[in-house]
Coordinates of C-alpha atoms and ligand atoms in Angstrom, one line a residue:
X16 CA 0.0 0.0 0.0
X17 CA 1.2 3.6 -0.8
X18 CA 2.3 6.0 1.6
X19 CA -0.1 8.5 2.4
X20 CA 0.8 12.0 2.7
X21 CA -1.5 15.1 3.5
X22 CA -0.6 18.6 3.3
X23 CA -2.1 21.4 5.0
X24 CA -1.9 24.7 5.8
X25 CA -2.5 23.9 9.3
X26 CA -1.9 20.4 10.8
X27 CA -4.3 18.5 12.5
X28 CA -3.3 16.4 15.6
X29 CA -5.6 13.2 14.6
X30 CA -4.4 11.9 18.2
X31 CA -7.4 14.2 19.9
X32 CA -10.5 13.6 18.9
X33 CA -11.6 16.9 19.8
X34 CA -9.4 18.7 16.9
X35 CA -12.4 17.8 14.9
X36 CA -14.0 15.3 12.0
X37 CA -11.7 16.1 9.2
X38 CA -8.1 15.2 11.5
X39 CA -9.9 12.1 12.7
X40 CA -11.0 10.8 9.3
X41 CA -7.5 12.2 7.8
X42 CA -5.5 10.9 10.6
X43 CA -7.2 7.4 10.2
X44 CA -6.0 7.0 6.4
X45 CA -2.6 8.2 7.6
X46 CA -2.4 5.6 10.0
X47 CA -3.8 2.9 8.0
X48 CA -1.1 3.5 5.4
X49 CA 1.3 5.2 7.2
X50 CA 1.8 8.5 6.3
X51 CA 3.0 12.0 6.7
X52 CA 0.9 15.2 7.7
X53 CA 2.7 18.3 6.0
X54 CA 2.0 22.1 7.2
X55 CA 3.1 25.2 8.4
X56 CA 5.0 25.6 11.4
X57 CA 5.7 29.0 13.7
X58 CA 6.7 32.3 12.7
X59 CA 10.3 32.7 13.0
X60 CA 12.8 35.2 12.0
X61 CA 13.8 35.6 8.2
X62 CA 17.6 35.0 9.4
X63 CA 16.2 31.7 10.7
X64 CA 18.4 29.5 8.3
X65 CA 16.4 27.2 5.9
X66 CA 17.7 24.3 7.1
X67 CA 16.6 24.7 11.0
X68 CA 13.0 25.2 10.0
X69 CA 11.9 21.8 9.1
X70 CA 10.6 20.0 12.1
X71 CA 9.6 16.2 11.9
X72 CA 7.5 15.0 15.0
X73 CA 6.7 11.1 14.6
X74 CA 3.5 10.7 16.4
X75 CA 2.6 7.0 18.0
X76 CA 0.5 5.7 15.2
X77 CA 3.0 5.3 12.4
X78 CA 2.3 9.3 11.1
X79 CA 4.8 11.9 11.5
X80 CA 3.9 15.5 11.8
X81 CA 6.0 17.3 9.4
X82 CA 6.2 21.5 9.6
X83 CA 8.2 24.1 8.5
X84 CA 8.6 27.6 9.7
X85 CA 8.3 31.0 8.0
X86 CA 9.2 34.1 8.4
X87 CA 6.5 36.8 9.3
X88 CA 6.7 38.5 6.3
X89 CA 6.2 36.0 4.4
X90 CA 3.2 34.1 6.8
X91 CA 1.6 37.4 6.5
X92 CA 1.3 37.7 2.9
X93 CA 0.7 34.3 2.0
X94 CA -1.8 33.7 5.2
X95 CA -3.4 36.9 6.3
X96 CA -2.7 39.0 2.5
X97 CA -3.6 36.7 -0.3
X98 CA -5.2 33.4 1.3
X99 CA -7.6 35.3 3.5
X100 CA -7.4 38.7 1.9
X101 CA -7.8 37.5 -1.7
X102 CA -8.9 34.1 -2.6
X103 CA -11.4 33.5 0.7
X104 CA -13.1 36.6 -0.5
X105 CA -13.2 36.1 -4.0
X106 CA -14.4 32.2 -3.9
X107 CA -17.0 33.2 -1.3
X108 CA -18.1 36.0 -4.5
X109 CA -17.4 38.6 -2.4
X110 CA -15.0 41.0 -4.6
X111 CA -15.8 44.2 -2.9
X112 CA -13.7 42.6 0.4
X113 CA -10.7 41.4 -1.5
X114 CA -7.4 44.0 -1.2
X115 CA -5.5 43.2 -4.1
X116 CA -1.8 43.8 -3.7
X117 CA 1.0 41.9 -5.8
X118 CA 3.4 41.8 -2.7
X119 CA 1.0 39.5 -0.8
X120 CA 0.6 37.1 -4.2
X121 CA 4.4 37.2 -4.2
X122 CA 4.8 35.8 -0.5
X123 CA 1.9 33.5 -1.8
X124 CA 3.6 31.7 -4.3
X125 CA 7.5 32.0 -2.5
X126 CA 5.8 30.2 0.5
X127 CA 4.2 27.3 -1.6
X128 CA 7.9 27.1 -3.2
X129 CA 9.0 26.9 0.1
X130 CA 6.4 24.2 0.7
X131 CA 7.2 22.1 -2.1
X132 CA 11.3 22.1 -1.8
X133 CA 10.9 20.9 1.9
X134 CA 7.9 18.4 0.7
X135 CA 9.8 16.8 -1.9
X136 CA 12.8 16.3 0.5
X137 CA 10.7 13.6 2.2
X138 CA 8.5 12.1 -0.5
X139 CA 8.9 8.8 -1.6
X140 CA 8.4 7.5 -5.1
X141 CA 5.0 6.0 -4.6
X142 CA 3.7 7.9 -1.9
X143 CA 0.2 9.6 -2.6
X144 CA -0.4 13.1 -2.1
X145 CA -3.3 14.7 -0.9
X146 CA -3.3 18.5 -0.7
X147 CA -6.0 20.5 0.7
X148 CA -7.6 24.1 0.2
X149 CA -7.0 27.7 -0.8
X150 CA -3.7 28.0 0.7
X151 CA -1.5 25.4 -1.4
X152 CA -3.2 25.6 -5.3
X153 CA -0.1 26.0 -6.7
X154 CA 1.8 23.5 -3.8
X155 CA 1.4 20.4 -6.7
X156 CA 2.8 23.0 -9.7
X157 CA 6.0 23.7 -7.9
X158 CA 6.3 20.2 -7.2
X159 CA 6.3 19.0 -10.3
X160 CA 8.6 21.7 -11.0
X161 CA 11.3 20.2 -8.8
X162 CA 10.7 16.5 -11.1
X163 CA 7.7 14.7 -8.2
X164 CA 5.6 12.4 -10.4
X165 CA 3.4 11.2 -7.6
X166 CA -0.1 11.1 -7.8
X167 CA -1.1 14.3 -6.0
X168 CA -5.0 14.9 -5.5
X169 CA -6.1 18.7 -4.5
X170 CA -9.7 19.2 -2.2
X171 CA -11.4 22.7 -2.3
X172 CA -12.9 23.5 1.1
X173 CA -14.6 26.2 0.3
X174 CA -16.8 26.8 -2.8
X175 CA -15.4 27.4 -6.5
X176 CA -17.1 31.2 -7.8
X177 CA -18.7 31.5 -11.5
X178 CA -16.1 32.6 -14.4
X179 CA -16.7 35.8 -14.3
X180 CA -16.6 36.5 -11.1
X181 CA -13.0 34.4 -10.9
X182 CA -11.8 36.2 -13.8
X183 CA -12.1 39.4 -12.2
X184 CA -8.7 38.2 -9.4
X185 CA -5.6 39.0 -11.2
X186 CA -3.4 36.4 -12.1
X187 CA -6.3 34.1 -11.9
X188 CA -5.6 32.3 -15.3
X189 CA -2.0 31.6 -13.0
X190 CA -4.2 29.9 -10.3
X191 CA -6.8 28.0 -12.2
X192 CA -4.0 26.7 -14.8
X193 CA -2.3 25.5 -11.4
X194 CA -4.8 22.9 -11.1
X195 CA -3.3 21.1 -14.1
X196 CA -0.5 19.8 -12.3
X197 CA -3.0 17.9 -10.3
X198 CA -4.3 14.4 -11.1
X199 CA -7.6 14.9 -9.4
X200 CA -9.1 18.3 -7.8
X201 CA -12.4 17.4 -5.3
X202 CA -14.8 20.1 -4.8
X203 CA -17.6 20.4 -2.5
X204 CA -20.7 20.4 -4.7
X205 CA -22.5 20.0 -8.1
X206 CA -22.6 23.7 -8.1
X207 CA -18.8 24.1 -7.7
X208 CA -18.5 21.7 -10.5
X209 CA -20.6 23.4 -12.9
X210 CA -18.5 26.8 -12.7
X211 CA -15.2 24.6 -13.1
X212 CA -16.4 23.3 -15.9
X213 CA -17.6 26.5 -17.5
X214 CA -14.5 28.2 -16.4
X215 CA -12.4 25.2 -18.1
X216 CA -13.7 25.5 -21.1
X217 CA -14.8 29.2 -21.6
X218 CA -11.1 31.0 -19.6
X219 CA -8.7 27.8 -20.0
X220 CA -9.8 26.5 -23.5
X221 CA -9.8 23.1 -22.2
X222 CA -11.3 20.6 -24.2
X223 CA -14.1 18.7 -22.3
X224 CA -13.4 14.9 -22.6
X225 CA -16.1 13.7 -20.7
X226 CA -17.9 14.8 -17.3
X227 CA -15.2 14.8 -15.3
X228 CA -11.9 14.8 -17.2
X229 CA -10.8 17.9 -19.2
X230 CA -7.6 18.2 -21.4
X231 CA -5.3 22.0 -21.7
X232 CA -1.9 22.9 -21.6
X233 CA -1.1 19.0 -22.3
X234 CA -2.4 17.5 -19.5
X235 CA -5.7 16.1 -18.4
X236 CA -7.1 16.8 -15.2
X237 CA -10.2 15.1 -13.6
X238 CA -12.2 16.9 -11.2
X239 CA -15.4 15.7 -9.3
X240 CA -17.6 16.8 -6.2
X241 CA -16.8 14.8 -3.1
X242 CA -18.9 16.4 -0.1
X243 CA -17.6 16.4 2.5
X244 CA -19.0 14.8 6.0
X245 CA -19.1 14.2 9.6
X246 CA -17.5 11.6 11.4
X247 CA -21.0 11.0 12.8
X248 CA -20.2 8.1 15.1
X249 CA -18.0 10.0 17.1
X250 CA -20.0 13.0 17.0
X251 CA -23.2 10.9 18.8
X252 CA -21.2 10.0 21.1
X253 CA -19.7 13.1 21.8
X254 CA -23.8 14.4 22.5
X255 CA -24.2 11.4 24.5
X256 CA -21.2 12.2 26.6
X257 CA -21.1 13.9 30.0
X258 CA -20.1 17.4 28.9
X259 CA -23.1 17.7 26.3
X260 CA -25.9 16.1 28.6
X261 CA -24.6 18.7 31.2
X262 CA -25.1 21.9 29.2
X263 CA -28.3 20.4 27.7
X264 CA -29.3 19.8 31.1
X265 CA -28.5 23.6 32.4
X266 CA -30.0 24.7 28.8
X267 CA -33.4 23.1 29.1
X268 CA -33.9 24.2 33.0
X269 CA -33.1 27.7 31.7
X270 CA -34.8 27.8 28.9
X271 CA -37.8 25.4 30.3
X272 CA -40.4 28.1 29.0
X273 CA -39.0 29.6 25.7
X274 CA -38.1 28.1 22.8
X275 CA -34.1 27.6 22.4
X276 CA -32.9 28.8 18.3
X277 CA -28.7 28.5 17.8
X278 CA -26.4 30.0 15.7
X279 CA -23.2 28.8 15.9
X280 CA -20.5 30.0 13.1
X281 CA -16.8 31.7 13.1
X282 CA -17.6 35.5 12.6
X283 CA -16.6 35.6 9.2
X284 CA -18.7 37.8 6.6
X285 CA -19.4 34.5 4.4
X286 CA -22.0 33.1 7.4
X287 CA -24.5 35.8 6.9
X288 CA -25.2 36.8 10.4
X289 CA -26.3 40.3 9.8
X290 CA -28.9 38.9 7.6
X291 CA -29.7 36.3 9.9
X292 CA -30.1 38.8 12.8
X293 CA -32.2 41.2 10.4
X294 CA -34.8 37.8 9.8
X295 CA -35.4 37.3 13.4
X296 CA -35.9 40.9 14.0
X297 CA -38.6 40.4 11.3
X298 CA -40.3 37.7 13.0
X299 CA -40.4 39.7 16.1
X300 CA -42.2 42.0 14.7
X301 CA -44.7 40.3 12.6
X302 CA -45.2 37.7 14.8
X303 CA -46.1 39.3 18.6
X304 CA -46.6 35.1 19.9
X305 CA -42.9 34.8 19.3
X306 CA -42.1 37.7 21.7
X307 CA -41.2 36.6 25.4
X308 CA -40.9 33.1 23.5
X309 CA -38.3 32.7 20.5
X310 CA -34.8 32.9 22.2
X311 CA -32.0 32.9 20.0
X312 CA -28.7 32.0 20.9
X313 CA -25.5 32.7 18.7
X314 CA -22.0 32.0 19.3
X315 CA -19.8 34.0 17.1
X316 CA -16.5 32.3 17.9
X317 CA -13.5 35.2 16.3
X318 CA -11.7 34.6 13.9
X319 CA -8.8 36.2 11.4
X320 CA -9.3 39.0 13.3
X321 CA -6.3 40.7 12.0
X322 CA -7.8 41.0 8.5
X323 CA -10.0 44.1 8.0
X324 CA -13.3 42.9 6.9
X325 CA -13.7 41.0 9.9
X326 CA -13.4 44.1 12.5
X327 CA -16.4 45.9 10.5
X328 CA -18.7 42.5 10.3
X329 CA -17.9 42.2 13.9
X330 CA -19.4 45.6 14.7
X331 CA -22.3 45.2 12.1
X332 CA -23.4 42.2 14.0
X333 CA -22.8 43.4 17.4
X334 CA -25.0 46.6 16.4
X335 CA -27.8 44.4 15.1
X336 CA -28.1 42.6 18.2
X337 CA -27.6 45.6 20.5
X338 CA -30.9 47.2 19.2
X339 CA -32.9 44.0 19.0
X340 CA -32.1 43.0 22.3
X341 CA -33.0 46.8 22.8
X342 CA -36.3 47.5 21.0
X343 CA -37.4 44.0 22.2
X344 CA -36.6 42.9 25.7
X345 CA -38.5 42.7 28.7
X346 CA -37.1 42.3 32.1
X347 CA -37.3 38.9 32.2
X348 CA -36.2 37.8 28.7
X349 CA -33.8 39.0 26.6
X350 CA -34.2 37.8 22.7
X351 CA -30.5 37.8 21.6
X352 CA -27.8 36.0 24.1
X353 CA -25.1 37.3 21.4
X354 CA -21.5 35.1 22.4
X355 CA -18.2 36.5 21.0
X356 CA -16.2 33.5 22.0
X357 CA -16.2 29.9 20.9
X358 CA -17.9 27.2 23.1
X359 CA -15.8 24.3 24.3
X360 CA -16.1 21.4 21.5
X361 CA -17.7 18.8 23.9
X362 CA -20.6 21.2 24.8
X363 CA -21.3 22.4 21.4
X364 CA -23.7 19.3 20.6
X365 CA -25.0 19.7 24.0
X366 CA -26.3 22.9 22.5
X367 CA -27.8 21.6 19.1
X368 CA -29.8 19.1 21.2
X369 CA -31.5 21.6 23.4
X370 CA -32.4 23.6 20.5
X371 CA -35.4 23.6 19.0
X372 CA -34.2 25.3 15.4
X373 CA -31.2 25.9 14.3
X374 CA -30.1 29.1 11.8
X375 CA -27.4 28.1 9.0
X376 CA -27.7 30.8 6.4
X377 CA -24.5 31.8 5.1
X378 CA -24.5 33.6 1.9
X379 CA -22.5 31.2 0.7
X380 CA -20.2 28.5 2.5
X381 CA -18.4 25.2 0.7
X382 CA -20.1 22.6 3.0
X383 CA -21.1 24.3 6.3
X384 CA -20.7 21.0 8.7
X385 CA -22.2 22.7 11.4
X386 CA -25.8 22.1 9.6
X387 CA -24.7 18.5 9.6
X388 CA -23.7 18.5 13.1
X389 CA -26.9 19.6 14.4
X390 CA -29.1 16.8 12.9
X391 CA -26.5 14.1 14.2
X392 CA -27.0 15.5 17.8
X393 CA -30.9 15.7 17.7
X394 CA -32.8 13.1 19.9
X395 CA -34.8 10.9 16.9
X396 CA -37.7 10.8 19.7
X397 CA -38.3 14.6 19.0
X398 CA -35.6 16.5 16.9
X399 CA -35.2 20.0 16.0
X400 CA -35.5 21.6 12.7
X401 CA -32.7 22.9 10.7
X402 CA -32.8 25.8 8.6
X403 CA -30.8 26.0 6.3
X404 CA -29.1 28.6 3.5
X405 CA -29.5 27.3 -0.1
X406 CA -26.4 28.7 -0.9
X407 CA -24.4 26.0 1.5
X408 CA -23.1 23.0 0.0
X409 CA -24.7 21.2 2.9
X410 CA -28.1 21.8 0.6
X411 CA -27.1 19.8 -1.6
X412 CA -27.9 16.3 1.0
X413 CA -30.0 18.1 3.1
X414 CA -33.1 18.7 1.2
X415 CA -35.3 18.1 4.0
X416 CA -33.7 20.9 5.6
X417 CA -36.2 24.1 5.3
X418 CA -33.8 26.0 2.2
X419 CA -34.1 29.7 2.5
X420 CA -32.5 32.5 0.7
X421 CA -30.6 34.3 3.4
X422 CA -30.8 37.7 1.5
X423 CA -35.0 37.6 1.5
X424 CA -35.5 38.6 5.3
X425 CA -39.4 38.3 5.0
X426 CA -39.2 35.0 3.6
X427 CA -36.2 33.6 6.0
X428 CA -38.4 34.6 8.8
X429 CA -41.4 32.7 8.0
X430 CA -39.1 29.7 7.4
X431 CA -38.5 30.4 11.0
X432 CA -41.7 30.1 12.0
X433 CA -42.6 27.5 9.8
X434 CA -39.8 25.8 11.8
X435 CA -40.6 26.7 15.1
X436 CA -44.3 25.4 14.6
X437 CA -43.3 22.1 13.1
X438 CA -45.6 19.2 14.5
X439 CA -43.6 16.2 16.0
X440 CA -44.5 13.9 12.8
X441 CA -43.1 15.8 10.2
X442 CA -39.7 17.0 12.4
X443 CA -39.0 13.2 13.1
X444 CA -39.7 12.5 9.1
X445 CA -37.3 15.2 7.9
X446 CA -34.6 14.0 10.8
X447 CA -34.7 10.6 9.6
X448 CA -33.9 11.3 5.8
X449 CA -31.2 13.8 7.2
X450 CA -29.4 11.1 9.2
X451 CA -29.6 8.6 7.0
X452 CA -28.0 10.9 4.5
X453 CA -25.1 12.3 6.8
X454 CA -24.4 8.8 8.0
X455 CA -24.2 7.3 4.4
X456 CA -22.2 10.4 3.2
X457 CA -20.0 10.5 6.2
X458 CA -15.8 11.7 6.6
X459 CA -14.8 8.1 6.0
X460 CA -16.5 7.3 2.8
X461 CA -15.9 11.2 1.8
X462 CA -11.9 10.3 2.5
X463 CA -12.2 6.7 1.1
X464 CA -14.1 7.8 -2.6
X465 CA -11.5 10.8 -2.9
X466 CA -8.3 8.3 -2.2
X467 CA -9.8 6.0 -4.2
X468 CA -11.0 7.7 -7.3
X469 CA -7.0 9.6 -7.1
X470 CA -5.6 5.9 -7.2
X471 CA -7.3 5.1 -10.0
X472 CA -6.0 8.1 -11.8
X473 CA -3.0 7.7 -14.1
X474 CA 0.1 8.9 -12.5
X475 CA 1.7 12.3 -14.0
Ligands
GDG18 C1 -14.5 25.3 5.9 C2 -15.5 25.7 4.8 C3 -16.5 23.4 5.1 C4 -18.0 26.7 15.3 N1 -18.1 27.5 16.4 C5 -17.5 26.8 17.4 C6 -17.0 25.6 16.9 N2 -17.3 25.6 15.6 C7 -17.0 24.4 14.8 C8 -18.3 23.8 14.2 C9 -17.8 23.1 13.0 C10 -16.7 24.0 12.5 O1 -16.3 24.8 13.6 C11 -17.1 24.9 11.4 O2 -17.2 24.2 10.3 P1 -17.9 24.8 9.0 O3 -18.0 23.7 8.0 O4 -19.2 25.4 9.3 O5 -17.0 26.1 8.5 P2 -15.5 26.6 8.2 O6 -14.7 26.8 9.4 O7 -15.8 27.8 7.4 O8 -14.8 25.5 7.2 C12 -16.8 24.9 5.1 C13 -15.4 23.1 6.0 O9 -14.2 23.8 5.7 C14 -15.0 21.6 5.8 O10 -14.7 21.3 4.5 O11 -17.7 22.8 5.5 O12 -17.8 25.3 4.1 O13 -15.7 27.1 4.9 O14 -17.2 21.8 13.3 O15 -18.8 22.9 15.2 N3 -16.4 24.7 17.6 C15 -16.2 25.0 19.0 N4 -16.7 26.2 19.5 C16 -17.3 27.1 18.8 O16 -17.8 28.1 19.3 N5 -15.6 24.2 19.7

């Protein structure tokens, strides 16, 4: 069996379960092959001589972490300037936020150089290469550069944009002709498919050999949607566990005569809080019964707080919420509890469970697994109802979600209502079809049909 190696902008510690679904499922095909997990390391300074920033940490369970430092001007123009600055705008179609500025692309592609000349140090000839997300597209081009001819597959995280809209990044015929050097790039969804393959054809000239395979610049790369999942198993058992029983317990003494909605997202502009905020002001208002009753909780946990757009959504939000909570509340009920801090993983589906709705309406997000997350911690005897963003991947399985358009306020808060007058019958119904989708689609058969389909992919 080939060696399995994973790069990452960040690496996961698959040791802790609590580091999440994707470094469990990832960590479990490292360890069934044996494999390395590639990343970035700390910020050290520029003199720091190349050779003293590759660190190699062999974990118990035949995988070694591998990282490698950089220096701070160039983590801050790869990371903060052109991955989170540029392309997580831009692929979330949100060109107004980007700041262009060829410096940041420059540290961009030296620190994916970087990447690949310490990477290729410690590849073997038939190791398999699985890179993932925004931050590495050109990793496998600079590879091949330096003469690798291992497979190397390439998963997009976050959603693909339509042509036009990634025609308007400079340099993007650069990024997308990057993908070449692939042997397999995964996306998220359908959706993200159809605007590769427009893009392919109507920016790259590439000749469309069938639904999946298209040949430019004398290669052929295949490309397919592989959603990604839960590791559901472990995340029932996490909402079975002591933690989550003990903050659904507090949850449903305090909140014994309201009914419990949650909100639980990074404050990032993508997750459409504002709009959220602005829905359930609207059913406050139309809907008097709700008042007193509906009680939504939302846990904005920061994030990339060092990048501009983030400060302003943060006060956008934080505005919406202070007048709600102030045009609305009574002395004893307050309709916003507004968290700016993350929640401890363990409690999180502790959470879900005591909800009675949940609100995932980003304007636009690759997957969103926290939609998925709240159906797997629902009691089946009397589940929630999730509503959900059509413009999430997630909608793609989750069709017995209640799909709203995030930007129609009017409509997203009747959705609301619809949701928080569900009889039993129909909740358990939709929960069932839910869970028997995020079960069949879960991490492990998302990281066993990626691995699989790049095996069966010619070499380079
Ligand atoms: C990217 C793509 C895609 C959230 N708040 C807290 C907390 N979380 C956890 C959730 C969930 C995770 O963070 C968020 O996952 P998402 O999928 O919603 O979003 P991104 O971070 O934007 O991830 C996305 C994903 O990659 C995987 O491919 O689905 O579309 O954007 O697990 O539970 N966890 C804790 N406290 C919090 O307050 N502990």
């Amino acid at each position: 069996m080939s060696r399995l190696v994973v790069v990452s902008n960040r690496v996961g510690d698959p040791s802790k379960p609590s580091s999440g679904g994707l470094a469990v499922a990832l960590g479990d095909a490292l360890t069934k092959s044996g494999g390395l997990w590639f990343g970035a390391g700390e910020v050290v300074d520029a003199a720091t001589p190349t050779d003293q920033r590759l660190h190699l940490k062999p974990l118990d369970n035949k995988v070694t972490l591998a990282t490698l430092d950089l220096s701070r001007e160039d983590y801050d123009g790869y990371y903060r300037g052109y991955a989170n600055g540029v392309l997580w705008p831009v692929f979330h179609y949100r060109l107004d936020l980007a700041h262009f500025e060829s410096g940041h692309l420059d540290a961009y592609r030296r620190v994916n150089r970087q990447f690949a000349q310490a990477l290729a140090s410690l590849l073997q000839p038939d190791d398999i290469i699985w890179v993932h997300d925004y931050h590495l597209i050109p990793l496998a081009a600079e590879l091949r550069a330096l003469g690798c001819q291992q497979r190397i597959g390439f998963f997009l995280h976050i959603p693909l944009p339509p042509q036009l809209i990634l025609a308007a990044l400079p340099g993007h015929d650069w990024l997308m002709r990057a993908l070449f050097a692939y042997d397999l790039v995964g996306l998220q969804s359908e959706a993200d498919m159809v605007h590769l393959r427009r893009y392919l054809v109507a920016e790259a000239h590439a000749e469309e050999l069938s639904e999946h395979s298209f040949g430019a610049f004398n290669r052929m790369l295949r490309a397919g949607a592989f959603p990604i999942g839960l590791d559901v198993d472990s995340f029932i058992a996490m909402a079975e566990a002591p933690p989550a029983q003990e903050t659904l317990a507090t949850l449903r003494q305090q909140y014994a005569q309201r009914q419990l909605l949650v909100g639980i997202d990074r404050l990032d502009y993508s997750k459409g809080l504002p709009q959220r905020m602005k829905a359930f002001r609207t059913l406050l208002e139309r809907h008097p019964e709700t008042r007193q009753q509906a009680t939504l909780v939302q846990i904005a946990a920061p994030s990339r707080e060092e990048v501009e757009a983030y400060g302003d959504i943060r006060r956008e939000l934080e505005s919406l919420c202070g007048a709600i909570n102030g045009d609305f509340s009574e002395l004893d009920w307050t309709p916003i509890r507004y968290l700016h801090k993350p929640l401890e993983r363990e409690a999180v589906p502790g959470l879900y469970r005591a909800a009675k709705v949940a609100l995932v309406t980003p304007l636009r997000d690759g997957m969103n697994l926290v939609a998925k997350e709240f159906v797997a911690a629902q009691d089946p005897a009397d589940p929630g109802v999730l509503v959900l963003s059509r413009f999430a991947g997630a909608a793609e399985q989750l069709t017995e979600a209640l799909l709203v358009n995030p930007y129609d306020t009017d409509a997203t808060a009747e959705a609301i209502l619809h949701a928080l007058k569900m009889p039993l019958e129909e909740r358990q119904l939709r929960h069932q079809r839910m869970l028997a989708n995020i079960r069949e689609h879960d991490v492990h058969a998302w990281q066993r049909r990626f691995l699989e389909t790049l095996m069966d992919v010619s070499p380079a």
